[in-house]
């Protein structure tokens, strides 16, 4: 949510590039139209108006870049990101439910056997200790019970710690990916009008498709 707010706050910076992009695109459109018209006149051919509309269409995209270009792309791709995020949250909830179910089944399995019930239940552990006397054999049994219970608790603590470590690493990786994604989207959004303006010139038409493909691919870094 914080990164999304940061992205929205940085969008007004696109207007700073829009003014520069307008000048570059206007100059490029002038040269583009002049070159196409001159070629048609030199060859004594009819002027094809349709290709001449491309610079003006790009100019309109530059003028309304935040709403027309970014708004359209984000609106189209946002349901995909939200759907994947909802799927991830559902799977995470299922994993937590499965973990609780596994712990419950393990507890029930230990409680069914009198020989292992004291490992999972404090009441059962205290009850079995009270049944023991102070003979050497009972003392050995009591020591073994303490050692078994300590080993079980250590094993359970290590397992829970490792599980929490993996969950923390998963969340940290998701946060890093989301941060990098937001940073690259902000940079692409700020430089977008300039990329559209440069694509007006002959030989740089691929700048437009490269910018769109890169923006879409980074937007789909599903956090």
CSV table of C-alpha atoms in Angstrom, one decimal:
chain,number,residue,atom,x,y,z
A,1,UNK,CA,0.0,0.0,0.0
A,2,UNK,CA,2.8,2.4,0.8
A,3,UNK,CA,4.5,1.7,-2.5
A,4,UNK,CA,1.3,2.2,-4.3
A,5,UNK,CA,0.9,5.6,-2.7
A,6,UNK,CA,4.4,6.5,-3.6
A,7,UNK,CA,3.7,5.5,-7.2
A,8,UNK,CA,0.7,7.8,-7.3
A,9,UNK,CA,2.6,10.6,-5.7
A,10,UNK,CA,5.4,10.4,-8.3
A,11,UNK,CA,3.0,10.5,-11.3
A,12,UNK,CA,2.9,14.3,-11.5
A,13,UNK,CA,6.5,14.2,-12.4
A,14,UNK,CA,5.4,13.0,-15.8
A,15,UNK,CA,4.1,16.5,-16.6
A,16,UNK,CA,7.6,17.8,-16.2
A,17,UNK,CA,8.7,15.5,-19.1
A,18,UNK,CA,5.6,16.2,-21.1
A,19,UNK,CA,6.7,19.8,-21.9
A,20,UNK,CA,10.1,18.6,-23.2
A,21,UNK,CA,8.5,15.7,-25.0
A,22,UNK,CA,6.0,18.0,-26.8
A,23,UNK,CA,8.9,20.1,-28.2
A,24,UNK,CA,10.8,17.0,-29.4
A,25,UNK,CA,7.7,15.4,-30.8
A,26,UNK,CA,6.6,18.6,-32.5
A,27,UNK,CA,10.0,19.0,-34.2
A,28,UNK,CA,10.0,15.4,-35.1
A,29,UNK,CA,6.5,15.6,-36.6
A,30,UNK,CA,7.5,18.7,-38.6
A,31,UNK,CA,10.5,16.9,-40.1
A,32,UNK,CA,8.5,13.6,-40.6
A,33,UNK,CA,5.6,15.2,-42.4
A,34,UNK,CA,8.0,17.4,-44.5
A,35,UNK,CA,10.1,14.5,-45.5
A,36,UNK,CA,7.1,12.3,-46.5
A,37,UNK,CA,5.4,15.1,-48.4
A,38,UNK,CA,8.7,16.0,-50.2
A,39,UNK,CA,9.2,12.4,-51.2
A,40,UNK,CA,5.7,12.1,-52.6
A,41,UNK,CA,6.1,15.4,-54.6
A,42,UNK,CA,9.6,14.4,-55.8
A,43,UNK,CA,8.2,11.1,-57.2
A,44,UNK,CA,5.1,12.9,-58.5
A,45,UNK,CA,2.9,10.5,-56.4
A,46,UNK,CA,-0.3,11.2,-54.5
A,47,UNK,CA,0.3,12.1,-50.9
A,48,UNK,CA,-0.7,9.3,-48.6
A,49,UNK,CA,-2.3,11.0,-45.6
A,50,UNK,CA,-2.7,8.0,-43.4
A,51,UNK,CA,1.0,7.6,-42.4
A,52,UNK,CA,1.2,11.3,-41.7
A,53,UNK,CA,-1.3,10.9,-38.8
A,54,UNK,CA,1.1,8.9,-36.7
A,55,UNK,CA,3.1,11.8,-35.3
A,56,UNK,CA,-0.2,13.6,-34.4
A,57,UNK,CA,-1.5,10.4,-32.6
A,58,UNK,CA,1.7,10.2,-30.7
A,59,UNK,CA,1.4,13.9,-29.8
A,60,UNK,CA,-2.0,13.3,-28.4
A,61,UNK,CA,-0.7,10.4,-26.3
A,62,UNK,CA,2.1,12.7,-25.0
A,63,UNK,CA,-0.4,15.5,-24.1
A,64,UNK,CA,-2.6,13.1,-22.1
A,65,UNK,CA,0.1,10.6,-21.1
A,66,UNK,CA,-0.8,10.1,-17.4
A,67,UNK,CA,-4.5,9.5,-18.1
A,68,UNK,CA,-4.6,8.1,-21.6
A,69,UNK,CA,-1.5,5.9,-21.7
A,70,UNK,CA,-0.7,5.0,-18.1
A,71,UNK,CA,-4.3,5.0,-17.1
A,72,UNK,CA,-5.3,2.6,-19.9
A,73,UNK,CA,-2.4,0.2,-19.3
A,74,UNK,CA,-2.8,0.1,-15.5
A,75,UNK,CA,-6.6,-0.4,-15.9
A,76,UNK,CA,-6.1,-3.3,-18.2
A,77,UNK,CA,-3.3,-5.0,-16.2
A,78,UNK,CA,-4.6,-4.2,-12.7
A,79,UNK,CA,-7.2,-7.1,-12.6
A,80,UNK,CA,-4.4,-9.6,-13.4
A,81,UNK,CA,-2.3,-8.4,-10.6
A,82,UNK,CA,-5.2,-8.3,-8.1
A,83,UNK,CA,-6.3,-11.8,-9.2
A,84,UNK,CA,-2.8,-13.2,-8.6
A,85,UNK,CA,-2.5,-11.4,-5.3
A,86,UNK,CA,-5.9,-12.8,-4.2
A,87,UNK,CA,-4.7,-16.3,-5.3
A,88,UNK,CA,-1.5,-15.9,-3.3
A,89,UNK,CA,-3.5,-14.8,-0.2
A,90,UNK,CA,-5.8,-17.8,-0.6
A,91,UNK,CA,-2.9,-20.2,-0.9
A,92,UNK,CA,-1.2,-18.6,2.2
A,93,UNK,CA,-4.4,-19.0,4.2
A,94,UNK,CA,-4.7,-22.6,3.1
A,95,UNK,CA,-1.1,-23.3,4.1
A,96,UNK,CA,-1.8,-21.8,7.6
A,97,UNK,CA,-4.9,-24.0,7.9
A,98,UNK,CA,-3.0,-27.1,6.8
A,99,UNK,CA,-0.2,-26.3,9.3
A,100,UNK,CA,-2.8,-25.9,12.1
A,101,UNK,CA,-4.4,-29.2,11.0
A,102,UNK,CA,-1.0,-31.0,11.0
A,103,UNK,CA,-0.2,-29.7,14.5
A,104,UNK,CA,-3.6,-30.8,15.7
A,105,UNK,CA,-3.2,-34.3,14.2
A,106,UNK,CA,0.3,-34.6,15.7
A,107,UNK,CA,-1.1,-33.6,19.1
A,108,UNK,CA,-3.9,-36.1,18.9
A,109,UNK,CA,-1.5,-38.9,17.8
A,110,UNK,CA,0.7,-38.3,20.8
A,111,UNK,CA,-2.2,-38.2,23.2
A,112,UNK,CA,-3.6,-41.5,22.0
A,113,UNK,CA,-0.6,-43.4,23.2
A,114,UNK,CA,0.1,-43.3,27.0
A,115,UNK,CA,3.8,-43.7,26.3
A,116,UNK,CA,4.0,-40.4,24.4
A,117,UNK,CA,1.1,-38.4,25.9
A,118,UNK,CA,3.4,-36.7,28.4
A,119,UNK,CA,5.3,-35.1,25.5
A,120,UNK,CA,2.4,-33.0,24.3
A,121,UNK,CA,0.4,-32.4,27.6
A,122,UNK,CA,1.7,-30.8,30.7
A,123,UNK,CA,-1.2,-32.3,32.8
A,124,UNK,CA,-0.3,-35.8,31.6
A,125,UNK,CA,3.4,-35.2,32.3
A,126,UNK,CA,2.7,-34.0,35.8
A,127,UNK,CA,0.3,-37.0,36.4
A,128,UNK,CA,2.9,-39.5,35.3
A,129,UNK,CA,5.5,-37.9,37.5
A,130,UNK,CA,3.2,-38.1,40.5
A,131,UNK,CA,2.7,-41.8,39.9
A,132,UNK,CA,6.4,-42.5,40.1
A,133,UNK,CA,8.2,-43.1,43.3
A,134,UNK,CA,11.7,-42.3,44.5
A,135,UNK,CA,13.3,-45.7,43.8
A,136,UNK,CA,16.4,-45.8,41.6
A,137,UNK,CA,14.4,-47.2,38.7
A,138,UNK,CA,11.7,-44.5,39.0
A,139,UNK,CA,14.4,-41.9,39.1
A,140,UNK,CA,15.9,-43.2,35.9
A,141,UNK,CA,12.4,-43.2,34.3
A,142,UNK,CA,11.8,-39.7,35.6
A,143,UNK,CA,15.2,-38.5,34.1
A,144,UNK,CA,14.3,-40.1,30.8
A,145,UNK,CA,11.0,-38.4,30.7
A,146,UNK,CA,12.6,-35.0,31.3
A,147,UNK,CA,15.1,-35.7,28.6
A,148,UNK,CA,12.5,-36.9,26.1
A,149,UNK,CA,10.3,-33.9,26.8
A,150,UNK,CA,13.2,-31.5,26.5
A,151,UNK,CA,14.3,-33.1,23.2
A,152,UNK,CA,10.7,-32.9,21.9
A,153,UNK,CA,10.4,-29.3,22.8
A,154,UNK,CA,13.7,-28.4,21.2
A,155,UNK,CA,12.7,-30.2,18.1
A,156,UNK,CA,9.4,-28.4,17.9
A,157,UNK,CA,11.0,-25.0,18.7
A,158,UNK,CA,13.6,-25.5,15.9
A,159,UNK,CA,10.9,-26.6,13.5
A,160,UNK,CA,8.8,-23.5,14.3
A,161,UNK,CA,11.8,-21.2,14.1
A,162,UNK,CA,12.8,-22.6,10.7
A,163,UNK,CA,9.2,-22.2,9.5
A,164,UNK,CA,9.0,-18.6,10.7
A,165,UNK,CA,12.4,-18.0,9.0
A,166,UNK,CA,11.1,-19.2,5.7
A,167,UNK,CA,8.0,-17.2,6.0
A,168,UNK,CA,10.1,-14.1,6.8
A,169,UNK,CA,12.3,-14.7,3.8
A,170,UNK,CA,9.2,-15.1,1.6
A,171,UNK,CA,7.8,-11.8,2.8
A,172,UNK,CA,11.2,-10.1,2.4
A,173,UNK,CA,11.6,-11.4,-1.1
A,174,UNK,CA,8.0,-10.2,-2.0
A,175,UNK,CA,8.8,-6.8,-0.5
A,176,UNK,CA,12.1,-6.5,-2.5
A,177,UNK,CA,10.4,-7.5,-5.7
A,178,UNK,CA,7.5,-5.0,-5.1
A,179,UNK,CA,10.0,-2.2,-4.3
A,180,UNK,CA,12.1,-2.8,-7.4
A,181,UNK,CA,8.9,-3.1,-9.5
A,182,UNK,CA,7.6,0.2,-8.2
A,183,UNK,CA,10.9,1.9,-8.8
A,184,UNK,CA,11.2,0.8,-12.4
A,185,UNK,CA,7.5,1.7,-13.0
A,186,UNK,CA,8.1,5.2,-11.7
A,187,UNK,CA,11.2,5.6,-13.9
A,188,UNK,CA,9.4,4.3,-17.0
A,189,UNK,CA,6.4,6.5,-16.3
A,190,UNK,CA,8.6,9.6,-16.0
A,191,UNK,CA,10.5,8.8,-19.2
A,192,UNK,CA,7.5,7.5,-21.1
A,193,UNK,CA,6.6,10.9,-22.8
A,194,UNK,CA,10.2,11.2,-23.9
A,195,UNK,CA,10.1,7.6,-25.4
A,196,UNK,CA,6.9,8.5,-27.3
A,197,UNK,CA,8.5,11.7,-28.6
A,198,UNK,CA,11.7,10.0,-29.8
A,199,UNK,CA,9.6,7.3,-31.6
A,200,UNK,CA,8.3,10.0,-34.0
A,201,UNK,CA,11.7,10.1,-35.7
A,202,UNK,CA,12.5,7.6,-38.4
A,203,UNK,CA,14.8,4.8,-37.1
A,204,UNK,CA,13.5,5.2,-33.6
A,205,UNK,CA,10.0,3.7,-34.0
A,206,UNK,CA,11.0,0.7,-32.0
A,207,UNK,CA,11.4,2.9,-28.9
A,208,UNK,CA,7.6,3.0,-28.5
A,209,UNK,CA,7.1,-0.8,-28.6
A,210,UNK,CA,10.1,-1.4,-26.4
A,211,UNK,CA,8.8,1.1,-23.8
A,212,UNK,CA,5.3,-0.6,-23.8
A,213,UNK,CA,6.7,-4.1,-23.7
A,214,UNK,CA,9.1,-3.2,-20.8
A,215,UNK,CA,6.3,-1.4,-18.8
A,216,UNK,CA,4.0,-4.4,-19.2
A,217,UNK,CA,6.6,-6.9,-18.3
A,218,UNK,CA,7.7,-5.0,-15.2
A,219,UNK,CA,4.1,-4.3,-14.2
A,220,UNK,CA,3.4,-8.1,-14.2
A,221,UNK,CA,6.2,-8.7,-11.7
A,222,UNK,CA,3.4,-10.0,-9.4
A,223,UNK,CA,4.2,-9.1,-5.9
